[in-house]
Short mmCIF file of C-alpha atoms and ligand atoms in Angstrom, two decimals:
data_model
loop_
_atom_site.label_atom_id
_atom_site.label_comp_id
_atom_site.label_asym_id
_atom_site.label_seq_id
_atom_site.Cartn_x
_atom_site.Cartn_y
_atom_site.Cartn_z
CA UNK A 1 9.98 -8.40 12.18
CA UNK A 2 7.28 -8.04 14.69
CA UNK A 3 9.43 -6.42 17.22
CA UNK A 4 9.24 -2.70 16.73
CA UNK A 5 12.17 -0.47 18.57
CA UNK A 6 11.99 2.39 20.59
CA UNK A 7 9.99 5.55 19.32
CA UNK A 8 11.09 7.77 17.45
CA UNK A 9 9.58 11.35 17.90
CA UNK A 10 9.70 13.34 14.73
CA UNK A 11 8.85 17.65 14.40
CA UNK A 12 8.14 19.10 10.85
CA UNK A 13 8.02 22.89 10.88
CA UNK A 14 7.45 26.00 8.37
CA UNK A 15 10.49 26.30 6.64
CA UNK A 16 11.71 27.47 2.87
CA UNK A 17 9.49 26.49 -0.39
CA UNK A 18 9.93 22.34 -1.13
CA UNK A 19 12.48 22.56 -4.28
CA UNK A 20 14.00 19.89 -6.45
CA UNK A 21 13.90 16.39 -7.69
CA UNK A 22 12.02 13.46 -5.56
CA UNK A 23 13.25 9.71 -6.64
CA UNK A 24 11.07 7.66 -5.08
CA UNK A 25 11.41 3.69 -3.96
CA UNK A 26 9.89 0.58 -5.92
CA UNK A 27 6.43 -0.16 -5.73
CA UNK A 28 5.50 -2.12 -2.01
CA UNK A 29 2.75 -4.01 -3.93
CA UNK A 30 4.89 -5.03 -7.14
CA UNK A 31 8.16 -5.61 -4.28
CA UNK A 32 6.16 -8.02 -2.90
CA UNK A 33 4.50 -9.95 -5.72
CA UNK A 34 8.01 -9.97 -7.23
CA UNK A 35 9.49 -12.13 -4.53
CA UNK A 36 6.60 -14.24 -4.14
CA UNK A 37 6.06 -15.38 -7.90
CA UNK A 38 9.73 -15.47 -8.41
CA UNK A 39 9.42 -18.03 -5.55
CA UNK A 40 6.57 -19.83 -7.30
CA UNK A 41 8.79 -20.00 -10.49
CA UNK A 42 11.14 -22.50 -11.40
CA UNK A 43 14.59 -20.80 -12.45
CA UNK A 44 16.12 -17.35 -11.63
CA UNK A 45 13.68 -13.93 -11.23
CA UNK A 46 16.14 -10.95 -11.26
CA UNK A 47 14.85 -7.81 -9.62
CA UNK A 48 15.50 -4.11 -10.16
CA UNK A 49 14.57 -1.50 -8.11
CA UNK A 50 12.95 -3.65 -5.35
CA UNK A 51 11.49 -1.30 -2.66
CA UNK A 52 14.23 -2.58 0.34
CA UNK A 53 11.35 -1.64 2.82
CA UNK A 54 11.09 -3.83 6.05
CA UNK A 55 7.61 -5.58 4.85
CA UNK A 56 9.24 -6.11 1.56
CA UNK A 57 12.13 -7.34 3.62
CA UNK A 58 10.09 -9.19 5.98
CA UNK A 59 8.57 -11.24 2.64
CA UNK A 60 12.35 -11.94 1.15
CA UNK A 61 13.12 -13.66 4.33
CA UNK A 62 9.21 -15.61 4.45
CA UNK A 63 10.13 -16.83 1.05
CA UNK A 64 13.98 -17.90 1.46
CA UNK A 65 12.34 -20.19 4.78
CA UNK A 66 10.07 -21.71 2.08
CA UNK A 67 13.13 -22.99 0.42
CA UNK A 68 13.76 -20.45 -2.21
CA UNK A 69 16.96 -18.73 -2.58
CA UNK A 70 16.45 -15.10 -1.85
CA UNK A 71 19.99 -13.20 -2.72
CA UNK A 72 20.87 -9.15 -2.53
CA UNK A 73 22.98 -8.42 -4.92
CA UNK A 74 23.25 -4.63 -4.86
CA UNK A 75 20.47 -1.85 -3.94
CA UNK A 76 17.29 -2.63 -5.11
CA UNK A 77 19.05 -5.64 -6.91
CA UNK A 78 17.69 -9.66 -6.05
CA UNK A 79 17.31 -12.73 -7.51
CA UNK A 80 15.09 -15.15 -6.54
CA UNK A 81 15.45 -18.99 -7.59
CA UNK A 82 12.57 -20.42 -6.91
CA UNK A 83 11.02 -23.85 -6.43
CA UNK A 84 7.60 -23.79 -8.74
CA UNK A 85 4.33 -24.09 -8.05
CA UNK A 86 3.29 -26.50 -5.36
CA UNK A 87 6.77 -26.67 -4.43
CA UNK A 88 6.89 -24.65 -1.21
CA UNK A 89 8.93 -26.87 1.61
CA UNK A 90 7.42 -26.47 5.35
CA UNK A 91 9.37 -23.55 7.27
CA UNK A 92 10.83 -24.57 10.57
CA UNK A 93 9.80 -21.53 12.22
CA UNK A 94 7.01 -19.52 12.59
CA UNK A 95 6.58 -17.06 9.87
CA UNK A 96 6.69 -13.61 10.93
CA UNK A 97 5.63 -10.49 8.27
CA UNK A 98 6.10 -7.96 10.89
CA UNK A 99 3.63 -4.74 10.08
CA UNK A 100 2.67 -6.43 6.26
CA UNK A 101 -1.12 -7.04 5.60
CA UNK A 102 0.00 -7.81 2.38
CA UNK A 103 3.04 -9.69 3.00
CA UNK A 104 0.99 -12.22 5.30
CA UNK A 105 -2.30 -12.40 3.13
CA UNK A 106 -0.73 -13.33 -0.12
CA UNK A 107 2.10 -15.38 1.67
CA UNK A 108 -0.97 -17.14 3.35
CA UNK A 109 -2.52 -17.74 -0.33
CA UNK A 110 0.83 -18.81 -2.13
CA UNK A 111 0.97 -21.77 0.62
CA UNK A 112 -2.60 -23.05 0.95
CA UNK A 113 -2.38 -25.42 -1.82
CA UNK A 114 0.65 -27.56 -0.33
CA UNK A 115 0.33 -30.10 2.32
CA UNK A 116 2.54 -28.15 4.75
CA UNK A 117 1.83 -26.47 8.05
CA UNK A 118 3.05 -23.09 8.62
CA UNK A 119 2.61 -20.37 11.78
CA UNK A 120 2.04 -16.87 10.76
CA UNK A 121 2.53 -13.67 13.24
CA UNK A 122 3.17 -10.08 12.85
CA UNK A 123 3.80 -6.77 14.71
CA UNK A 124 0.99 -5.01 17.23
CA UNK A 125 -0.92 -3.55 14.40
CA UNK A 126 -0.84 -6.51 12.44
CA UNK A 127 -1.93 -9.05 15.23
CA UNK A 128 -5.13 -6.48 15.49
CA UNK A 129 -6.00 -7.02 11.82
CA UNK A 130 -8.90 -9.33 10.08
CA UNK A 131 -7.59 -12.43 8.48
CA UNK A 132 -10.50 -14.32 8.26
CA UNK A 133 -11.58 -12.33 4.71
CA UNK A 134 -8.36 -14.41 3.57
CA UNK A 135 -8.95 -17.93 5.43
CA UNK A 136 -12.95 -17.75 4.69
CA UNK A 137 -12.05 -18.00 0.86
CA UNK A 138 -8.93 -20.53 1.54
CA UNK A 139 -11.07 -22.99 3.42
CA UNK A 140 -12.55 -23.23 -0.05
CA UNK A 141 -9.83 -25.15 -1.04
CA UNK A 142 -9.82 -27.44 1.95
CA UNK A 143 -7.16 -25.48 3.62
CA UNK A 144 -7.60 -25.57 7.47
CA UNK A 145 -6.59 -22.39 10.04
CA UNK A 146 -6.94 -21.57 13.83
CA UNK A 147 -5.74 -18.11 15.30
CA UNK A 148 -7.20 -16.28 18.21
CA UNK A 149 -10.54 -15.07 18.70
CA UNK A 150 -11.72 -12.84 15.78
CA UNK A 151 -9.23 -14.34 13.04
CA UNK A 152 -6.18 -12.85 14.66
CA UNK A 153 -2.74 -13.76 14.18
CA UNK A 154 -0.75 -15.55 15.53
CA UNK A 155 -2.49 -18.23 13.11
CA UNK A 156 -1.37 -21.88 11.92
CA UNK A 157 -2.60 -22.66 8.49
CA UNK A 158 -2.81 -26.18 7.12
CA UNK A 159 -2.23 -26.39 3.40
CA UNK A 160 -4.66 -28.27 1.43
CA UNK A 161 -2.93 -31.66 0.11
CA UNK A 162 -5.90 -32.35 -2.40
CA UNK A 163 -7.07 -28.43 -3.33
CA UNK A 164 -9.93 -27.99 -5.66
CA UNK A 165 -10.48 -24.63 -7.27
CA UNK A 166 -12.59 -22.00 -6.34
CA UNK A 167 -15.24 -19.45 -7.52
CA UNK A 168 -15.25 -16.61 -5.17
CA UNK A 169 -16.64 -13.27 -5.10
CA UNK A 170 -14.94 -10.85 -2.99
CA UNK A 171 -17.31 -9.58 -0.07
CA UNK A 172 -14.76 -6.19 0.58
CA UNK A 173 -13.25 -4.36 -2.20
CA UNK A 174 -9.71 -5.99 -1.74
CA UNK A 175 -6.84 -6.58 -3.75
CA UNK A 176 -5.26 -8.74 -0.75
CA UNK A 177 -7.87 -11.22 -1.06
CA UNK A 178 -8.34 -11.56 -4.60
CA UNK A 179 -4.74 -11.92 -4.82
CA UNK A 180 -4.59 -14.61 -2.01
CA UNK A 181 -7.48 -16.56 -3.76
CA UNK A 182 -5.41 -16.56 -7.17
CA UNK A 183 -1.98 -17.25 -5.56
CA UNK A 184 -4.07 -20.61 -3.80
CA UNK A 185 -5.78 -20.73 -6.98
CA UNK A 186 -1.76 -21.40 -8.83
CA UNK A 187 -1.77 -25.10 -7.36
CA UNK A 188 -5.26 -26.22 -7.40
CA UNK A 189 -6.56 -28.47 -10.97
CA UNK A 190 -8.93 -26.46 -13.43
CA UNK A 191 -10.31 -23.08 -13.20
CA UNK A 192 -10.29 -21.02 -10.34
CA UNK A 193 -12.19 -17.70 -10.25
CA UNK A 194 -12.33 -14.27 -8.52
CA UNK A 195 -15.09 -12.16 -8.94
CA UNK A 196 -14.96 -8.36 -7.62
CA UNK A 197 -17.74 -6.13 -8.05
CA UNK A 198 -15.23 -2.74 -8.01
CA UNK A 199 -11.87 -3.02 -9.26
CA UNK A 200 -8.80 -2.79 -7.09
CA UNK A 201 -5.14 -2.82 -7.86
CA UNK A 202 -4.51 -5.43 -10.75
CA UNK A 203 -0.56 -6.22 -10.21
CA UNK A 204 -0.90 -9.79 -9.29
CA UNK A 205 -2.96 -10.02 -12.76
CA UNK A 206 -0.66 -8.51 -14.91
CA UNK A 207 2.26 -10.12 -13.11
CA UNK A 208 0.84 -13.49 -13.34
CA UNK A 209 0.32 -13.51 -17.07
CA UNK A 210 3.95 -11.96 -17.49
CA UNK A 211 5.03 -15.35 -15.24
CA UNK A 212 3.08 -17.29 -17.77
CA UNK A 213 -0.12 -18.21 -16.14
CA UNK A 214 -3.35 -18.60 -18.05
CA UNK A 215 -5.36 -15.65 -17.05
CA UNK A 216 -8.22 -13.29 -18.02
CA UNK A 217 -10.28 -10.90 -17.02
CA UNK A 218 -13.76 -10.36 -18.35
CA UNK A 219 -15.93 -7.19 -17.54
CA UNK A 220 -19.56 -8.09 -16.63
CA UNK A 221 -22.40 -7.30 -14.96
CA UNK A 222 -21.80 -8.72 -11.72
CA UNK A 223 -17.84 -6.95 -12.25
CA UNK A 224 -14.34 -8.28 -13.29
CA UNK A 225 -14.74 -11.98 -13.55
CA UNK A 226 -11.14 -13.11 -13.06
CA UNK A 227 -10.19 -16.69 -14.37
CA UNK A 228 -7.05 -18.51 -13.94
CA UNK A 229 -6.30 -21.76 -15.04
CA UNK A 230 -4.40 -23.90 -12.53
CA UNK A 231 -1.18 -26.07 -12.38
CA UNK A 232 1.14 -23.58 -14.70
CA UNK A 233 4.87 -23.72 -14.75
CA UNK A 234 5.56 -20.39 -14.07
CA UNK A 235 8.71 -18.32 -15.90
CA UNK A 236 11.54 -16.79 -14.07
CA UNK A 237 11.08 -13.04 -14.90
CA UNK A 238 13.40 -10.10 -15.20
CA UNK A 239 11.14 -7.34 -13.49
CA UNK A 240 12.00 -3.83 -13.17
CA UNK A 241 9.44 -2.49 -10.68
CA UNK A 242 8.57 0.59 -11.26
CA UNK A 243 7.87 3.51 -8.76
CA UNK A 244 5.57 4.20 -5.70
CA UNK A 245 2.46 6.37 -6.60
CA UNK A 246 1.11 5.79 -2.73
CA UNK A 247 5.22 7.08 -1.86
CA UNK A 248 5.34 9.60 -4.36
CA UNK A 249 2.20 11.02 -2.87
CA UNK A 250 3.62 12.50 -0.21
CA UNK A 251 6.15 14.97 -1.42
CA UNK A 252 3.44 15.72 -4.07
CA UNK A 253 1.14 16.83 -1.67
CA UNK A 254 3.65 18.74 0.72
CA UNK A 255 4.45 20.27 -2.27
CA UNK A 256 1.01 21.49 -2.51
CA UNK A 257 0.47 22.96 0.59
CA UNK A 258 3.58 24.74 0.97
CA UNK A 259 4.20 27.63 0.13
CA UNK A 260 6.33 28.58 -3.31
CA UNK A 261 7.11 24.60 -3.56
CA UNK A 262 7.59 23.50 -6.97
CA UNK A 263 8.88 20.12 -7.16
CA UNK A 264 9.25 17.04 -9.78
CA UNK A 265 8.67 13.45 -9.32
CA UNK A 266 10.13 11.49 -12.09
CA UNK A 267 9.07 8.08 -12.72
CA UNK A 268 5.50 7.29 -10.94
CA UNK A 269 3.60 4.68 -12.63
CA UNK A 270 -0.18 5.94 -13.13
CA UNK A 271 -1.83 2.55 -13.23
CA UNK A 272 -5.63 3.32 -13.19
CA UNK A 273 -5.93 0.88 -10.39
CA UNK A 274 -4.00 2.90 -8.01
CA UNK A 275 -3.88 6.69 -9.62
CA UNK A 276 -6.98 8.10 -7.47
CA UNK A 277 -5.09 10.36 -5.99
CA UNK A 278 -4.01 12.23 -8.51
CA UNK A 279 -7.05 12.73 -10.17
CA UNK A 280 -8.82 14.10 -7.44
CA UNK A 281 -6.00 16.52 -6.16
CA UNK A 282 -6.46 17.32 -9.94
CA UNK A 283 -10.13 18.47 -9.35
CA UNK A 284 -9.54 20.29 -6.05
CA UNK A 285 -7.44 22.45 -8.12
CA UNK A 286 -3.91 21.36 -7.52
CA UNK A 287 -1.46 22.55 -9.91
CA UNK A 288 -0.40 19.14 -10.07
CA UNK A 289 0.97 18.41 -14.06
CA UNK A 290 2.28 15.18 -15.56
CA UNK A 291 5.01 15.50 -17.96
CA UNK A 292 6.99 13.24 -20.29
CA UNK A 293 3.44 10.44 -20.17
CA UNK A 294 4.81 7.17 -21.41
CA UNK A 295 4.32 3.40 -21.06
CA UNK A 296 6.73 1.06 -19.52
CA UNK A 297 6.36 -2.39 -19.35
CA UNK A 298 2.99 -2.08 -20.38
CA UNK A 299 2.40 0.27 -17.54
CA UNK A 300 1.10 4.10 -18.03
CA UNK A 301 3.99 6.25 -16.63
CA UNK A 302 4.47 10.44 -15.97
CA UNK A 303 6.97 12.51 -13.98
CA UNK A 304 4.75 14.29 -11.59
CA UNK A 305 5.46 18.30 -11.69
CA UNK A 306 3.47 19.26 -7.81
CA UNK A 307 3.61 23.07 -7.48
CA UNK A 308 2.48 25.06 -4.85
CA UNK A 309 -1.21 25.44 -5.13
CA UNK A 310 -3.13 28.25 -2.80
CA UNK A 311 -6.35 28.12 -4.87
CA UNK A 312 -7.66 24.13 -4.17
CA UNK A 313 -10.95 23.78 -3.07
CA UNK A 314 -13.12 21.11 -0.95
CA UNK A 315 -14.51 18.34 -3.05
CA UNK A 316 -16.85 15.03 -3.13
CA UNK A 317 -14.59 12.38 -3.11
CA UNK A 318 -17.16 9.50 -5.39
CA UNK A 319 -17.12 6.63 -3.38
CA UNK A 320 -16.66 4.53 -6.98
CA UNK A 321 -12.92 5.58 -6.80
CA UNK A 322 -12.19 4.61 -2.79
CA UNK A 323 -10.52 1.12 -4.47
CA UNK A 324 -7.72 3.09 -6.63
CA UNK A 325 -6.44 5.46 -3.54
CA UNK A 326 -7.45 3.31 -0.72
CA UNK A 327 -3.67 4.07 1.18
CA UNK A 328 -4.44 8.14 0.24
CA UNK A 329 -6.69 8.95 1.79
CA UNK A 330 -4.76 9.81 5.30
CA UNK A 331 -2.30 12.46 3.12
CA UNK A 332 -5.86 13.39 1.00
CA UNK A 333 -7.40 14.71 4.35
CA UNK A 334 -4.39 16.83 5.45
CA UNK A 335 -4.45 18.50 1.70
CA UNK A 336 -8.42 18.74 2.07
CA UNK A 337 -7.10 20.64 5.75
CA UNK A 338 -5.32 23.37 3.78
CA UNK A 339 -8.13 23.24 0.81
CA UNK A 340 -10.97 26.32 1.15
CA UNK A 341 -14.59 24.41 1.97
CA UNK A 342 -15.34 20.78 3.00
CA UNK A 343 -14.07 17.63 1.37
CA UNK A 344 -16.03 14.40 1.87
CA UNK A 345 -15.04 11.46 1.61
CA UNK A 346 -17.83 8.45 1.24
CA UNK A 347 -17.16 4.10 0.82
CA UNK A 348 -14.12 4.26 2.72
CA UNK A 349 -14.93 1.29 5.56
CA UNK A 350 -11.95 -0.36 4.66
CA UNK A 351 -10.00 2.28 6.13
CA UNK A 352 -11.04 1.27 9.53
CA UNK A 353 -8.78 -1.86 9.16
CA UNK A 354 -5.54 -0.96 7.82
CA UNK A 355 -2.65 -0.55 9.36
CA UNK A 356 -4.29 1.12 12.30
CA UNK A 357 -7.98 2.32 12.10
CA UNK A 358 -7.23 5.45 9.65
CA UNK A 359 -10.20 7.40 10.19
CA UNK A 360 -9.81 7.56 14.19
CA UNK A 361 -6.11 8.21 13.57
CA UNK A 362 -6.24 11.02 10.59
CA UNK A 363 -9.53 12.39 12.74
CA UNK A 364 -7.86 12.45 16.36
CA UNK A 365 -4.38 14.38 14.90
CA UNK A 366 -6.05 16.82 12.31
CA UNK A 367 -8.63 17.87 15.64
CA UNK A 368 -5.92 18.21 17.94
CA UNK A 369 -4.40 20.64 15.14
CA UNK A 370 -7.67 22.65 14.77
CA UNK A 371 -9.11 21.08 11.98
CA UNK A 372 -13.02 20.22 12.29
CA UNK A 373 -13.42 16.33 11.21
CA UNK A 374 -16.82 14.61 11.33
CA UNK A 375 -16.68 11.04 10.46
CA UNK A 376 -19.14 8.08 10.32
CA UNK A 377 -18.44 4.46 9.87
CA UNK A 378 -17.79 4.64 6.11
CA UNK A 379 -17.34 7.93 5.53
CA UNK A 380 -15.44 11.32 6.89
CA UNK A 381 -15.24 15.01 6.20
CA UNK A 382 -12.62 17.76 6.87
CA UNK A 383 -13.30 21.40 7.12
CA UNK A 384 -10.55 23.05 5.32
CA UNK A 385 -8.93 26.24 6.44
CA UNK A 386 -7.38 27.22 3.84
CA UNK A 387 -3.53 27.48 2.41
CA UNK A 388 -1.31 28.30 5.70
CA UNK A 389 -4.63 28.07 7.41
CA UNK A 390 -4.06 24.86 10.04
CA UNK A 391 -2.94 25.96 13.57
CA UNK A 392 -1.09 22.73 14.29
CA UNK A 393 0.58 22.44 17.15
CA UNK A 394 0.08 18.93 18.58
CA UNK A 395 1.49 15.71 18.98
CA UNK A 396 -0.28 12.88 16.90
CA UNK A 397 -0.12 9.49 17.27
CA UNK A 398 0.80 7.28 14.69
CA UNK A 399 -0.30 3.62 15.96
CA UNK A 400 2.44 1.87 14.42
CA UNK A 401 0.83 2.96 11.31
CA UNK A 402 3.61 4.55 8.38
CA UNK A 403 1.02 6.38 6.62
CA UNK A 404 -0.14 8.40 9.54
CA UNK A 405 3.35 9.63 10.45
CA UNK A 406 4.30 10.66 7.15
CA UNK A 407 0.89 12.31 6.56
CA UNK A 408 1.31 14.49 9.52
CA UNK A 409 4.62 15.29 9.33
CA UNK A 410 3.88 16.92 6.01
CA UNK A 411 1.23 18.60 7.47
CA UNK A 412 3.66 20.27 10.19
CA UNK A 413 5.47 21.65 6.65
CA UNK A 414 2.52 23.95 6.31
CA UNK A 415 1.11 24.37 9.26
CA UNK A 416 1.14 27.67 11.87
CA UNK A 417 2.62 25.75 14.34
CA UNK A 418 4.81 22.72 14.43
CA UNK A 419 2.88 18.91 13.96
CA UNK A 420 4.99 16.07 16.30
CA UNK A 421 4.60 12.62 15.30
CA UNK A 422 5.18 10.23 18.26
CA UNK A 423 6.79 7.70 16.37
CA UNK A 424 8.28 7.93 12.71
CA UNK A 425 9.42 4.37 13.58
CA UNK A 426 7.16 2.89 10.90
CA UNK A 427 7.62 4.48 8.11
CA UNK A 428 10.59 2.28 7.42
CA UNK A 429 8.00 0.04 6.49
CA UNK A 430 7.60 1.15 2.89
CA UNK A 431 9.28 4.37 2.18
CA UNK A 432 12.93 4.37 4.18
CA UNK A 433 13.87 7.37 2.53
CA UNK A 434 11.43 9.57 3.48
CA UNK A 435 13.65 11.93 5.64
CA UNK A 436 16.34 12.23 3.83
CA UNK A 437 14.44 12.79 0.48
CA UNK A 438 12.24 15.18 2.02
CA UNK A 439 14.92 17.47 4.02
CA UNK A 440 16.88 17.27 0.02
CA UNK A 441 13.44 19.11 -1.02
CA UNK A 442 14.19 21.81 1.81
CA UNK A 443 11.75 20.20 4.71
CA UNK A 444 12.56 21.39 8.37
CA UNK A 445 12.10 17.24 9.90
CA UNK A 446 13.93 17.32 13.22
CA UNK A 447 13.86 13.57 15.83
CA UNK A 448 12.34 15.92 18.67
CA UNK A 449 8.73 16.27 20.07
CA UNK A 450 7.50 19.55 19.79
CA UNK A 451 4.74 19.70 18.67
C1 LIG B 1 -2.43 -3.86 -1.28
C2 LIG B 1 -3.80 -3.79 -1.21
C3 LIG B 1 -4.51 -2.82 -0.35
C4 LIG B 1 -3.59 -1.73 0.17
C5 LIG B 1 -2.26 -2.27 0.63
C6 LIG B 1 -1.56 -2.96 -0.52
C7 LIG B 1 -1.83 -4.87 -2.18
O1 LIG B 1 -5.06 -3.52 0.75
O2 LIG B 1 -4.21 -1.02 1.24
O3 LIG B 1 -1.44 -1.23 1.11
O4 LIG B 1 -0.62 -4.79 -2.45
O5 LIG B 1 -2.57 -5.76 -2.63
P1 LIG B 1 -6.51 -4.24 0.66
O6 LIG B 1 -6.41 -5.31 -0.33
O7 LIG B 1 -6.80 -4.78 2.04
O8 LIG B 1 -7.46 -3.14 0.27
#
């Protein structure tokens, strides 16, 4: 969808503790890769729990004009028949995956191997974001592209009708990339292989060698050396995707900063690839607990018990661990706000081209609240003022961007004054629920401006 509709203003204010149980929405990265293998297989993926976000929804819909059928069956409930590998049929409309980096990257991968000719566009943000780190390593394969100036979107990509495979290494840590090179990498003859020098998320990995694929992974040197044999008839799945750690962040960390909160989040899947986060609230101080650890489909899983936690202090954030909390660190920086000392925050360039530039956007809101923020190209610091400690008061813009609004809006939970958002449009994006599982915990969310 790239249309987005009229604002909507959002106010958090102080209000009682955060109490109770928060059941959080599929995972966006394991939503997507769900629809888009079960699209690559031949025979019937079923789905539970599918996160019934817009990009997720955005994706069903790219992959049902590729000729798959895409069917809702109940919520959080698909199937997916798909049409194998190198069986994609040429839409007969332009593709458009709204506010999804994702959804367009590895939808842009999945295709480049067949001789079809497909359109992609997006939303405002998205039309503003770098695709050339994905068509660089497809033109490997002989697949062509032209977009506007700078590797924009809209973009036409011409799939490859005689694809060879590809050794790449991944110039940015991204697990976009590497996933689009492997999902290309499905329909080309022989080996293709990804090299990344730090690791990012691993779904499409894991997911491809539960579909069946020949795949490993061999830590060198140079990094993860990932090798996938081409040309494999992929299985139909059932999948039962598991929880959001980047959703479940943010009642965790309101929970944190407000005062007398003690709330659990059942169910969060602490893949080391994504679980960043955690850890380093962990060594601020937080009184952050995982209970009831567990593996589920071969994932490591907790129920996160976030309590609220006035002692957390100002850390070094190692750069080494940017990959596995890449989409945390806009709710880290509001928790670093209402930390005692300075938290710093080092490697994080890729921030710059996310959903909106998330450095400019985290730094322009937490100033006009009173926070001191210095930031650099790759790096940022906050100046924390301790629990209770953040005047707030402002209005911040969110730049179409779901992360920012959420992240301020908890900070408004703890703040002196109330934080505005002007536009809690996009969180519908990837976490639907958010104001009606947050005002369950006791959170004083009101669609006004007054910040
Ligand atoms: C994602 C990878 C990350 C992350 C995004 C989801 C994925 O992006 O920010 O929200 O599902 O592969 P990059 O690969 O650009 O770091």
């Amino acid at each position: 969808m790239s249309g987005h509709g009229d604002p909507v203003p959002m106010t958090a204010r102080r209000g009682p503790p955060l109490k109770g149980t928060a059941r959080i929405p599929g995972d966006k990265s394991i939503s997507h890769r769900s629809l888009i293998l079960g699209a690559l297989s031949v025979g019937e993926t079923r789905i539970t729990g599918l996160l019934e976000g817009q990009d997720v929804l955005d994706t069903a819909s790219a992959m049902a004009a590729f000729g798959a059928e895409v069917t809702q069956h109940g919520p959080g409930e698909w199937s997916v028949h798909g049409v194998g590998v190198g069986g994609f049929g040429e839409p007969d409309d332009v593709i458009d995956c709204g506010n999804s980096g994702t959804g367009v990257r590895l939808i842009m991968g999945a295709m480049a191997t067949t001789p079809i000719t497909v359109t992609f566009t997006g939303d405002a943000s998205l039309r503003g974001r770098p695709m050339a780190r994905v068509t660089d390593p497809l033109a490997l394969f002989g697949t062509r592209s032209v977009g506007r100036a700078g590797g924009r979107l809209p973009m036409t990509l011409v799939g490859a009708a005689e694809p060879l495979p590809v050794r790449y290494t991944l110039p940015v840590p991204s697990a976009q990339v590497k996933s689009a090179v492997l999902l290309a990498g499905l329909n080309a003859p022989g080996e293709t292989v990804v090299i990344e020098a730090e690791a990012t998320r691993d779904h499409t990995e894991r997911m491809l060698a539960g579909f069946g694929a020949e795949i490993s992974t061999q830590v060198t040197a140079e990094g993860r050396v990932i090798t996938l044999v081409g040309r494999p008839e992929l299985r139909p799945q059932a999948i039962a995707v598991p929880r959001d750690p980047s959703s479940a962040a943010f009642p965790v960390c309101a929970a944190l900063i407000t005062e007398g909160s003690d709330v659990l989040v059942p169910n969060i899947g602490l893949n080391p690839t994504r679980a960043g986060l955690f850890q380093t609230l962990r060594e601020m101080g937080a009184n952050l607990t995982y209970e009831n650890e567990r593996e589920e489909g071969g994932e490591p899983v907790a129920d996160l018990r976030a309590r609220f936690s006035p002692e957390m202090k100002g850390i070094e954030v190692p750069p080494e661990r940017a990959a596995s909390m890449i989409d945390e660190y806009p709710i880290l920086s509001l928790v670093a706000a209402c930390a005692e000392g300075r938290t710093e925050m080092r490697g994080v360039r890729e921030l710059r081209v996310k959903e909106s530039d998330r450095i400019a956007a985290m730094a322009d809101g937490l100033r006009a609240c009173g926070v001191t923020v210095e930031d650099g190209p790759d790096w940022w610091s906050v100046e924390g003022r301790g629990p209770g400690g953040v005047p707030g008061g402002a209005t911040c813009a969110t730049h179409l961007d779901h992360r920012i609004a959420m992240s301020f809006l908890c900070l408004g939970l703890a703040s002196k004054k109330p934080v505005s958002v002007d536009d809690a449009g996009p969180i519908a994006t990837s976490f639907p629920v958010f104001e009606p599982l947050m005002r369950a915990l006791g959170a004083h969310l009101d669609r006004t401006n007054r910040g």
